[in-house]
């Protein structure tokens, strides 16, 4: 049986890899066309564009993996069926359940690989790619450190400790230097909003420094003339789905402890935890496509139907992610319901087979 597992696994894994390569190639082509419009802005060159496309590919692999798993498994099993190899296996007494188990064993290795990719490669590569692209386009110098976000604006240096996905920034300190590089003022603001193309600071404490001493003033609000663009803040505002599970857990806990809304990050955390379930469900769905009502149709028709089912899963999953945040559905329910529905569908189809 180990030989059977290996043979089925090689066919299924190879087909999944081929389908994934096709999907990533198509996506990369469309992203290349889109990025070409940005080449020439600031310091964004063709080399920078290619670097950006390469660094963002791991995230695309993780994003497309469930649908690639379904299509690849259908293709791999379909090729075995078209060569009558599955018929021989069935005639030799191998049950459909045993063939399904062989498919799931192969899928387990893929699940481990894609989870490691999502946990350890995607966050670093995605953050570096978005950071570098934004800096090249914005023509501004910026740096993210453990002490927050730093940026230079002429003779001023800016430090932001709190940047939220909504676009609000808080705990801002602006250090202004003169031409002799001497510190002349330090301004702290509780928060800042970008309103009508202009930054507005709130809760301001300003300390002016000269030879006579330090003079401190407070203001409720004031306009802030800065070349800092909201787009540059994308360096630290990353899609929660591109953050590691450890960081998602830590940040959502931090938000809850500070009385802030953590639903978006909790939903992303549960979505990542249910990713292996989603991939396993796609593998289960592939088996009825080969042994069920579609066994007499061509492999092209199977792939088309499989693509539609995979697309439906992707759209339903995305819809529940958005609906969960808008209507405050418990994150665990929002993340698990799409996989649960399609798992039930797969089990019902397998039972009919």
mmCIF file of C-alpha atoms in Angstrom:
data_model
loop_
_atom_site.group_PDB
_atom_site.id
_atom_site.type_symbol
_atom_site.label_atom_id
_atom_site.label_comp_id
_atom_site.label_asym_id
_atom_site.label_seq_id
_atom_site.Cartn_x
_atom_site.Cartn_y
_atom_site.Cartn_z
ATOM 1 C CA UNK A 1 0.000 0.000 0.000
ATOM 2 C CA UNK A 2 2.962 2.317 0.505
ATOM 3 C CA UNK A 3 3.711 1.988 -3.215
ATOM 4 C CA UNK A 4 0.104 2.921 -4.001
ATOM 5 C CA UNK A 5 0.253 5.933 -1.681
ATOM 6 C CA UNK A 6 3.496 7.060 -3.311
ATOM 7 C CA UNK A 7 2.169 6.657 -6.852
ATOM 8 C CA UNK A 8 -1.093 8.504 -6.204
ATOM 9 C CA UNK A 9 0.745 11.136 -4.172
ATOM 10 C CA UNK A 10 3.273 11.853 -6.928
ATOM 11 C CA UNK A 11 0.510 12.312 -9.498
ATOM 12 C CA UNK A 12 -1.607 14.523 -7.244
ATOM 13 C CA UNK A 13 1.262 16.667 -5.922
ATOM 14 C CA UNK A 14 2.720 17.082 -9.414
ATOM 15 C CA UNK A 15 -0.633 18.198 -10.813
ATOM 16 C CA UNK A 16 -1.197 20.621 -7.926
ATOM 17 C CA UNK A 17 2.250 22.115 -8.544
ATOM 18 C CA UNK A 18 1.522 22.513 -12.258
ATOM 19 C CA UNK A 19 -1.858 24.171 -11.648
ATOM 20 C CA UNK A 20 -0.329 26.466 -9.034
ATOM 21 C CA UNK A 21 2.405 27.442 -11.496
ATOM 22 C CA UNK A 22 -0.217 28.332 -14.125
ATOM 23 C CA UNK A 23 -2.279 30.405 -11.665
ATOM 24 C CA UNK A 24 0.767 32.251 -10.319
ATOM 25 C CA UNK A 25 2.027 32.914 -13.856
ATOM 26 C CA UNK A 26 -1.295 34.406 -14.930
ATOM 27 C CA UNK A 27 -1.536 36.515 -11.790
ATOM 28 C CA UNK A 28 2.068 37.689 -12.173
ATOM 29 C CA UNK A 29 1.397 38.736 -15.769
ATOM 30 C CA UNK A 30 -1.559 40.918 -14.774
ATOM 31 C CA UNK A 31 0.386 42.392 -11.854
ATOM 32 C CA UNK A 32 3.307 43.088 -14.195
ATOM 33 C CA UNK A 33 1.015 45.024 -16.536
ATOM 34 C CA UNK A 34 -0.339 47.025 -13.595
ATOM 35 C CA UNK A 35 3.100 47.770 -12.148
ATOM 36 C CA UNK A 36 4.468 48.950 -15.507
ATOM 37 C CA UNK A 37 2.294 52.048 -15.120
ATOM 38 C CA UNK A 38 4.228 52.937 -11.953
ATOM 39 C CA UNK A 39 7.725 52.500 -13.414
ATOM 40 C CA UNK A 40 9.481 55.861 -13.688
ATOM 41 C CA UNK A 41 7.714 57.442 -10.709
ATOM 42 C CA UNK A 42 10.218 58.481 -8.071
ATOM 43 C CA UNK A 43 13.004 55.893 -7.955
ATOM 44 C CA UNK A 44 10.788 52.982 -9.028
ATOM 45 C CA UNK A 45 12.718 51.215 -11.802
ATOM 46 C CA UNK A 46 12.235 47.972 -13.750
ATOM 47 C CA UNK A 47 14.592 46.181 -11.356
ATOM 48 C CA UNK A 48 12.574 47.414 -8.363
ATOM 49 C CA UNK A 49 9.373 46.277 -10.063
ATOM 50 C CA UNK A 50 10.729 42.767 -10.686
ATOM 51 C CA UNK A 51 11.998 42.579 -7.104
ATOM 52 C CA UNK A 52 8.536 43.556 -5.851
ATOM 53 C CA UNK A 53 6.843 40.881 -7.989
ATOM 54 C CA UNK A 54 9.246 38.177 -6.781
ATOM 55 C CA UNK A 55 8.904 39.101 -3.102
ATOM 56 C CA UNK A 56 5.086 39.153 -3.227
ATOM 57 C CA UNK A 57 4.863 35.754 -4.949
ATOM 58 C CA UNK A 58 4.913 33.703 -1.681
ATOM 59 C CA UNK A 59 1.727 35.434 -0.520
ATOM 60 C CA UNK A 60 0.066 34.691 -3.873
ATOM 61 C CA UNK A 61 1.016 31.033 -3.501
ATOM 62 C CA UNK A 62 -0.702 30.885 -0.122
ATOM 63 C CA UNK A 63 -3.721 32.798 -1.442
ATOM 64 C CA UNK A 64 -4.246 30.545 -4.479
ATOM 65 C CA UNK A 65 -3.324 27.284 -2.798
ATOM 66 C CA UNK A 66 -6.833 26.034 -1.862
ATOM 67 C CA UNK A 67 -8.219 26.413 -5.394
ATOM 68 C CA UNK A 68 -4.960 25.071 -6.881
ATOM 69 C CA UNK A 69 -5.312 22.045 -4.586
ATOM 70 C CA UNK A 70 -8.811 21.306 -5.855
ATOM 71 C CA UNK A 71 -7.937 21.732 -9.532
ATOM 72 C CA UNK A 72 -4.644 19.864 -9.182
ATOM 73 C CA UNK A 73 -6.212 16.914 -7.373
ATOM 74 C CA UNK A 74 -8.975 16.713 -9.989
ATOM 75 C CA UNK A 75 -6.373 16.819 -12.762
ATOM 76 C CA UNK A 76 -4.097 14.227 -11.142
ATOM 77 C CA UNK A 77 -6.904 11.764 -10.392
ATOM 78 C CA UNK A 78 -8.497 12.519 -13.759
ATOM 79 C CA UNK A 79 -5.313 11.528 -15.577
ATOM 80 C CA UNK A 80 -5.223 8.272 -13.631
ATOM 81 C CA UNK A 81 -8.869 7.676 -14.557
ATOM 82 C CA UNK A 82 -8.322 8.479 -18.246
ATOM 83 C CA UNK A 83 -5.537 5.851 -18.372
ATOM 84 C CA UNK A 84 -7.842 3.337 -16.621
ATOM 85 C CA UNK A 85 -5.411 3.108 -13.695
ATOM 86 C CA UNK A 86 -8.134 3.850 -11.171
ATOM 87 C CA UNK A 87 -10.244 1.078 -12.737
ATOM 88 C CA UNK A 88 -7.362 -1.350 -12.218
ATOM 89 C CA UNK A 89 -6.983 -0.230 -8.611
ATOM 90 C CA UNK A 90 -10.703 -0.744 -7.986
ATOM 91 C CA UNK A 91 -10.596 -4.162 -9.678
ATOM 92 C CA UNK A 92 -7.683 -5.121 -7.410
ATOM 93 C CA UNK A 93 -9.871 -4.446 -4.385
ATOM 94 C CA UNK A 94 -8.706 -0.949 -3.482
ATOM 95 C CA UNK A 95 -11.695 0.970 -2.133
ATOM 96 C CA UNK A 96 -12.545 4.570 -2.917
ATOM 97 C CA UNK A 97 -11.976 5.348 0.754
ATOM 98 C CA UNK A 98 -8.421 3.941 0.496
ATOM 99 C CA UNK A 99 -7.715 6.044 -2.599
ATOM 100 C CA UNK A 100 -9.080 9.091 -0.772
ATOM 101 C CA UNK A 101 -6.747 8.346 2.133
ATOM 102 C CA UNK A 102 -3.768 8.253 -0.256
ATOM 103 C CA UNK A 103 -4.789 11.655 -1.624
ATOM 104 C CA UNK A 104 -5.099 13.075 1.892
ATOM 105 C CA UNK A 105 -1.664 11.752 2.870
ATOM 106 C CA UNK A 106 -0.110 13.601 -0.048
ATOM 107 C CA UNK A 107 -2.098 16.688 0.866
ATOM 108 C CA UNK A 108 -0.786 16.609 4.433
ATOM 109 C CA UNK A 109 2.758 17.293 3.225
ATOM 110 C CA UNK A 110 1.517 20.189 1.108
ATOM 111 C CA UNK A 111 -0.462 21.620 4.024
ATOM 112 C CA UNK A 112 2.635 21.599 6.238
ATOM 113 C CA UNK A 113 4.704 23.250 3.490
ATOM 114 C CA UNK A 114 2.204 26.038 2.789
ATOM 115 C CA UNK A 115 1.667 26.744 6.500
ATOM 116 C CA UNK A 116 5.427 27.111 7.014
ATOM 117 C CA UNK A 117 5.542 29.423 4.003
ATOM 118 C CA UNK A 118 2.690 31.534 5.368
ATOM 119 C CA UNK A 119 4.169 31.698 8.849
ATOM 120 C CA UNK A 120 7.860 32.338 8.217
ATOM 121 C CA UNK A 121 8.336 33.617 4.645
ATOM 122 C CA UNK A 122 5.264 35.646 3.694
ATOM 123 C CA UNK A 123 5.320 38.230 6.556
ATOM 124 C CA UNK A 124 8.978 39.179 6.058
ATOM 125 C CA UNK A 125 8.893 39.158 2.248
ATOM 126 C CA UNK A 126 5.592 41.045 2.019
ATOM 127 C CA UNK A 127 6.588 43.742 4.483
ATOM 128 C CA UNK A 128 9.954 44.327 2.819
ATOM 129 C CA UNK A 129 8.341 44.416 -0.644
ATOM 130 C CA UNK A 130 5.629 46.910 0.306
ATOM 131 C CA UNK A 131 8.077 49.030 2.291
ATOM 132 C CA UNK A 132 10.609 49.271 -0.526
ATOM 133 C CA UNK A 133 7.984 49.883 -3.221
ATOM 134 C CA UNK A 134 6.349 52.678 -1.230
ATOM 135 C CA UNK A 135 9.667 54.347 -0.495
ATOM 136 C CA UNK A 136 10.748 54.184 -4.148
ATOM 137 C CA UNK A 137 7.476 55.716 -5.305
ATOM 138 C CA UNK A 138 7.226 58.332 -2.558
ATOM 139 C CA UNK A 139 10.838 59.558 -2.777
ATOM 140 C CA UNK A 140 10.915 59.715 1.016
ATOM 141 C CA UNK A 141 13.220 58.099 3.539
ATOM 142 C CA UNK A 142 11.402 55.982 6.098
ATOM 143 C CA UNK A 143 12.303 53.281 8.573
ATOM 144 C CA UNK A 144 10.354 50.914 10.795
ATOM 145 C CA UNK A 145 12.054 49.957 14.076
ATOM 146 C CA UNK A 146 11.088 48.584 17.478
ATOM 147 C CA UNK A 147 10.648 52.227 18.541
ATOM 148 C CA UNK A 148 8.039 52.934 15.873
ATOM 149 C CA UNK A 149 8.019 54.481 12.428
ATOM 150 C CA UNK A 150 10.676 57.073 11.576
ATOM 151 C CA UNK A 151 10.760 59.478 8.642
ATOM 152 C CA UNK A 152 12.752 62.547 7.634
ATOM 153 C CA UNK A 153 11.044 65.720 6.396
ATOM 154 C CA UNK A 154 13.671 68.324 5.397
ATOM 155 C CA UNK A 155 15.309 69.309 8.729
ATOM 156 C CA UNK A 156 12.668 67.540 10.812
ATOM 157 C CA UNK A 157 12.572 63.964 12.036
ATOM 158 C CA UNK A 158 9.263 62.261 12.714
ATOM 159 C CA UNK A 159 8.521 59.357 15.051
ATOM 160 C CA UNK A 160 5.109 57.628 15.074
ATOM 161 C CA UNK A 161 4.436 54.935 17.655
ATOM 162 C CA UNK A 162 0.823 54.040 16.805
ATOM 163 C CA UNK A 163 -0.420 53.437 13.242
ATOM 164 C CA UNK A 164 -3.820 51.846 12.725
ATOM 165 C CA UNK A 165 -5.330 50.217 9.604
ATOM 166 C CA UNK A 166 -8.001 52.942 9.577
ATOM 167 C CA UNK A 167 -5.345 55.521 8.670
ATOM 168 C CA UNK A 168 -5.257 57.204 12.094
ATOM 169 C CA UNK A 169 -1.847 57.755 13.650
ATOM 170 C CA UNK A 170 -1.061 58.468 17.299
ATOM 171 C CA UNK A 171 1.740 59.160 19.758
ATOM 172 C CA UNK A 172 3.602 61.403 17.312
ATOM 173 C CA UNK A 173 6.819 63.254 18.060
ATOM 174 C CA UNK A 174 8.404 65.778 15.669
ATOM 175 C CA UNK A 175 12.013 66.875 16.218
ATOM 176 C CA UNK A 176 13.049 70.066 14.377
ATOM 177 C CA UNK A 177 16.725 71.011 13.843
ATOM 178 C CA UNK A 178 18.339 74.190 12.540
ATOM 179 C CA UNK A 179 21.001 74.506 9.836
ATOM 180 C CA UNK A 180 23.735 73.771 12.397
ATOM 181 C CA UNK A 181 21.958 70.497 13.275
ATOM 182 C CA UNK A 182 20.947 71.763 16.717
ATOM 183 C CA UNK A 183 17.629 70.685 18.176
ATOM 184 C CA UNK A 184 15.274 73.706 18.188
ATOM 185 C CA UNK A 185 11.894 72.239 19.041
ATOM 186 C CA UNK A 186 10.150 69.043 20.022
ATOM 187 C CA UNK A 187 6.442 68.619 19.325
ATOM 188 C CA UNK A 188 4.293 65.783 20.617
ATOM 189 C CA UNK A 189 0.723 65.096 19.454
ATOM 190 C CA UNK A 190 -1.711 62.513 20.756
ATOM 191 C CA UNK A 191 -3.045 61.786 17.274
ATOM 192 C CA UNK A 192 -3.181 63.045 13.691
ATOM 193 C CA UNK A 193 -5.780 62.723 10.934
ATOM 194 C CA UNK A 194 -5.389 63.279 7.198
ATOM 195 C CA UNK A 195 -8.278 65.595 6.300
ATOM 196 C CA UNK A 196 -8.833 67.188 2.887
ATOM 197 C CA UNK A 197 -5.258 66.611 1.782
ATOM 198 C CA UNK A 198 -3.800 68.061 4.998
ATOM 199 C CA UNK A 199 -2.534 66.553 8.246
ATOM 200 C CA UNK A 200 -4.205 67.866 11.417
ATOM 201 C CA UNK A 201 -2.599 67.293 14.819
ATOM 202 C CA UNK A 202 -4.642 66.938 18.031
ATOM 203 C CA UNK A 203 -3.543 67.197 21.677
ATOM 204 C CA UNK A 204 -0.300 69.046 21.002
ATOM 205 C CA UNK A 205 2.539 69.824 23.397
ATOM 206 C CA UNK A 206 5.336 71.897 21.852
ATOM 207 C CA UNK A 207 8.695 72.636 23.488
ATOM 208 C CA UNK A 208 10.859 75.385 21.914
ATOM 209 C CA UNK A 209 14.562 75.292 22.779
ATOM 210 C CA UNK A 210 16.929 78.297 22.657
ATOM 211 C CA UNK A 211 19.831 79.756 24.651
ATOM 212 C CA UNK A 212 17.464 81.142 27.288
ATOM 213 C CA UNK A 213 15.895 77.750 28.051
ATOM 214 C CA UNK A 214 12.883 75.683 27.116
ATOM 215 C CA UNK A 215 9.430 77.161 26.529
ATOM 216 C CA UNK A 216 6.467 74.784 26.473
ATOM 217 C CA UNK A 217 3.049 75.450 24.908
ATOM 218 C CA UNK A 218 -0.083 73.344 24.447
ATOM 219 C CA UNK A 219 -2.684 73.431 21.667
ATOM 220 C CA UNK A 220 -5.881 71.514 21.053
ATOM 221 C CA UNK A 221 -5.342 71.179 17.298
ATOM 222 C CA UNK A 222 -3.174 72.581 14.520
ATOM 223 C CA UNK A 223 -2.447 71.984 10.860
ATOM 224 C CA UNK A 224 0.766 70.183 10.068
ATOM 225 C CA UNK A 225 2.592 70.935 6.826
ATOM 226 C CA UNK A 226 4.470 67.747 5.999
ATOM 227 C CA UNK A 227 5.469 65.885 2.862
ATOM 228 C CA UNK A 228 4.641 62.640 4.677
ATOM 229 C CA UNK A 229 2.091 60.817 2.531
ATOM 230 C CA UNK A 230 -0.520 58.401 3.895
ATOM 231 C CA UNK A 231 0.716 55.897 1.296
ATOM 232 C CA UNK A 232 4.099 55.783 3.036
ATOM 233 C CA UNK A 233 2.396 54.465 6.163
ATOM 234 C CA UNK A 234 1.694 51.243 4.253
ATOM 235 C CA UNK A 235 5.175 50.261 5.398
ATOM 236 C CA UNK A 236 3.705 49.267 8.756
ATOM 237 C CA UNK A 237 0.019 48.873 7.895
ATOM 238 C CA UNK A 238 -0.037 45.384 6.397
ATOM 239 C CA UNK A 239 -3.000 43.199 5.556
ATOM 240 C CA UNK A 240 -3.693 40.999 8.627
ATOM 241 C CA UNK A 241 -3.717 37.957 6.342
ATOM 242 C CA UNK A 242 -0.033 38.658 5.636
ATOM 243 C CA UNK A 243 0.975 38.560 9.322
ATOM 244 C CA UNK A 244 2.238 35.455 11.106
ATOM 245 C CA UNK A 245 -0.045 33.588 13.495
ATOM 246 C CA UNK A 246 2.169 34.518 16.446
ATOM 247 C CA UNK A 247 2.039 38.228 15.627
ATOM 248 C CA UNK A 248 -1.705 38.115 14.976
ATOM 249 C CA UNK A 249 -2.295 36.569 18.400
ATOM 250 C CA UNK A 250 0.012 39.048 20.139
ATOM 251 C CA UNK A 251 -1.438 42.108 18.425
ATOM 252 C CA UNK A 252 -5.086 41.104 18.886
ATOM 253 C CA UNK A 253 -4.383 40.490 22.589
ATOM 254 C CA UNK A 254 -2.716 43.907 22.833
ATOM 255 C CA UNK A 255 -5.735 45.595 21.233
ATOM 256 C CA UNK A 256 -8.197 43.851 23.575
ATOM 257 C CA UNK A 257 -6.150 44.755 26.637
ATOM 258 C CA UNK A 258 -6.164 48.413 25.578
ATOM 259 C CA UNK A 259 -9.900 48.511 24.911
ATOM 260 C CA UNK A 260 -9.561 48.690 21.108
ATOM 261 C CA UNK A 261 -11.434 46.777 18.410
ATOM 262 C CA UNK A 262 -9.520 43.581 17.612
ATOM 263 C CA UNK A 263 -12.170 41.828 15.475
ATOM 264 C CA UNK A 264 -10.293 42.239 12.205
ATOM 265 C CA UNK A 265 -7.136 40.655 13.573
ATOM 266 C CA UNK A 266 -8.994 37.913 15.457
ATOM 267 C CA UNK A 267 -10.823 37.004 12.248
ATOM 268 C CA UNK A 268 -7.525 36.889 10.348
ATOM 269 C CA UNK A 269 -6.072 34.678 13.110
ATOM 270 C CA UNK A 270 -8.918 32.165 12.896
ATOM 271 C CA UNK A 271 -8.816 32.262 9.087
ATOM 272 C CA UNK A 272 -5.141 31.280 9.194
ATOM 273 C CA UNK A 273 -5.812 28.514 11.708
ATOM 274 C CA UNK A 274 -8.577 27.095 9.475
ATOM 275 C CA UNK A 275 -6.429 27.233 6.331
ATOM 276 C CA UNK A 276 -5.322 23.563 6.688
ATOM 277 C CA UNK A 277 -8.993 22.571 7.005
ATOM 278 C CA UNK A 278 -9.851 24.493 3.831
ATOM 279 C CA UNK A 279 -7.066 22.760 1.878
ATOM 280 C CA UNK A 280 -8.138 19.342 3.179
ATOM 281 C CA UNK A 281 -11.734 20.067 2.161
ATOM 282 C CA UNK A 282 -10.592 20.912 -1.377
ATOM 283 C CA UNK A 283 -8.791 17.553 -1.555
ATOM 284 C CA UNK A 284 -11.924 15.735 -0.397
ATOM 285 C CA UNK A 285 -14.025 17.546 -2.981
ATOM 286 C CA UNK A 286 -11.740 16.349 -5.771
ATOM 287 C CA UNK A 287 -12.534 12.658 -5.220
ATOM 288 C CA UNK A 288 -16.284 12.799 -6.084
ATOM 289 C CA UNK A 289 -15.414 14.723 -9.268
ATOM 290 C CA UNK A 290 -13.567 11.623 -10.511
ATOM 291 C CA UNK A 291 -15.707 8.800 -9.091
ATOM 292 C CA UNK A 292 -19.063 10.589 -8.983
ATOM 293 C CA UNK A 293 -21.518 11.864 -11.629
ATOM 294 C CA UNK A 294 -18.698 13.561 -13.590
ATOM 295 C CA UNK A 295 -16.658 10.379 -14.088
ATOM 296 C CA UNK A 296 -17.979 9.950 -17.659
ATOM 297 C CA UNK A 297 -17.134 13.489 -18.834
ATOM 298 C CA UNK A 298 -13.819 14.770 -20.170
ATOM 299 C CA UNK A 299 -11.075 16.000 -17.878
ATOM 300 C CA UNK A 300 -11.531 19.513 -19.272
ATOM 301 C CA UNK A 301 -15.146 19.581 -18.110
ATOM 302 C CA UNK A 302 -14.119 18.300 -14.682
ATOM 303 C CA UNK A 303 -11.539 21.072 -14.377
ATOM 304 C CA UNK A 304 -14.095 23.703 -15.415
ATOM 305 C CA UNK A 305 -16.613 22.541 -12.800
ATOM 306 C CA UNK A 306 -13.828 22.264 -10.225
ATOM 307 C CA UNK A 307 -12.704 25.808 -11.005
ATOM 308 C CA UNK A 308 -16.252 27.090 -10.479
ATOM 309 C CA UNK A 309 -16.524 25.245 -7.153
ATOM 310 C CA UNK A 310 -13.127 26.551 -6.039
ATOM 311 C CA UNK A 311 -14.058 30.078 -7.094
ATOM 312 C CA UNK A 312 -17.314 29.768 -5.146
ATOM 313 C CA UNK A 313 -15.371 28.749 -2.047
ATOM 314 C CA UNK A 314 -12.966 31.671 -2.475
ATOM 315 C CA UNK A 315 -15.824 34.185 -2.883
ATOM 316 C CA UNK A 316 -17.833 32.766 0.029
ATOM 317 C CA UNK A 317 -14.747 32.837 2.238
ATOM 318 C CA UNK A 318 -13.982 36.454 1.312
ATOM 319 C CA UNK A 319 -17.620 37.459 1.807
ATOM 320 C CA UNK A 320 -17.735 35.989 5.311
ATOM 321 C CA UNK A 321 -14.473 37.734 6.190
ATOM 322 C CA UNK A 322 -16.033 41.093 5.330
ATOM 323 C CA UNK A 323 -19.477 40.311 6.756
ATOM 324 C CA UNK A 324 -17.926 39.155 10.013
ATOM 325 C CA UNK A 325 -16.304 42.556 10.550
ATOM 326 C CA UNK A 326 -19.295 44.625 9.390
ATOM 327 C CA UNK A 327 -21.986 42.722 11.318
ATOM 328 C CA UNK A 328 -19.767 41.727 14.281
ATOM 329 C CA UNK A 329 -20.165 37.992 13.718
ATOM 330 C CA UNK A 330 -17.944 35.985 16.105
ATOM 331 C CA UNK A 331 -14.557 35.552 14.365
ATOM 332 C CA UNK A 332 -14.498 31.791 14.985
ATOM 333 C CA UNK A 333 -17.883 31.381 13.261
ATOM 334 C CA UNK A 334 -16.964 33.639 10.325
ATOM 335 C CA UNK A 335 -13.723 31.769 9.701
ATOM 336 C CA UNK A 336 -15.071 28.233 10.137
ATOM 337 C CA UNK A 337 -18.480 28.447 8.426
ATOM 338 C CA UNK A 338 -17.305 28.459 4.751
ATOM 339 C CA UNK A 339 -14.966 25.495 5.341
ATOM 340 C CA UNK A 340 -17.701 23.730 7.315
ATOM 341 C CA UNK A 341 -20.292 24.161 4.555
ATOM 342 C CA UNK A 342 -17.967 22.853 1.846
ATOM 343 C CA UNK A 343 -16.831 20.007 4.108
ATOM 344 C CA UNK A 344 -20.452 18.945 4.495
ATOM 345 C CA UNK A 345 -20.861 19.166 0.717
ATOM 346 C CA UNK A 346 -17.773 16.999 0.187
ATOM 347 C CA UNK A 347 -18.962 14.361 2.663
ATOM 348 C CA UNK A 348 -22.421 14.214 1.071
ATOM 349 C CA UNK A 349 -20.887 13.790 -2.389
ATOM 350 C CA UNK A 350 -18.533 11.100 -1.110
ATOM 351 C CA UNK A 351 -21.437 9.273 0.505
ATOM 352 C CA UNK A 352 -23.319 9.220 -2.801
ATOM 353 C CA UNK A 353 -20.244 7.814 -4.504
#
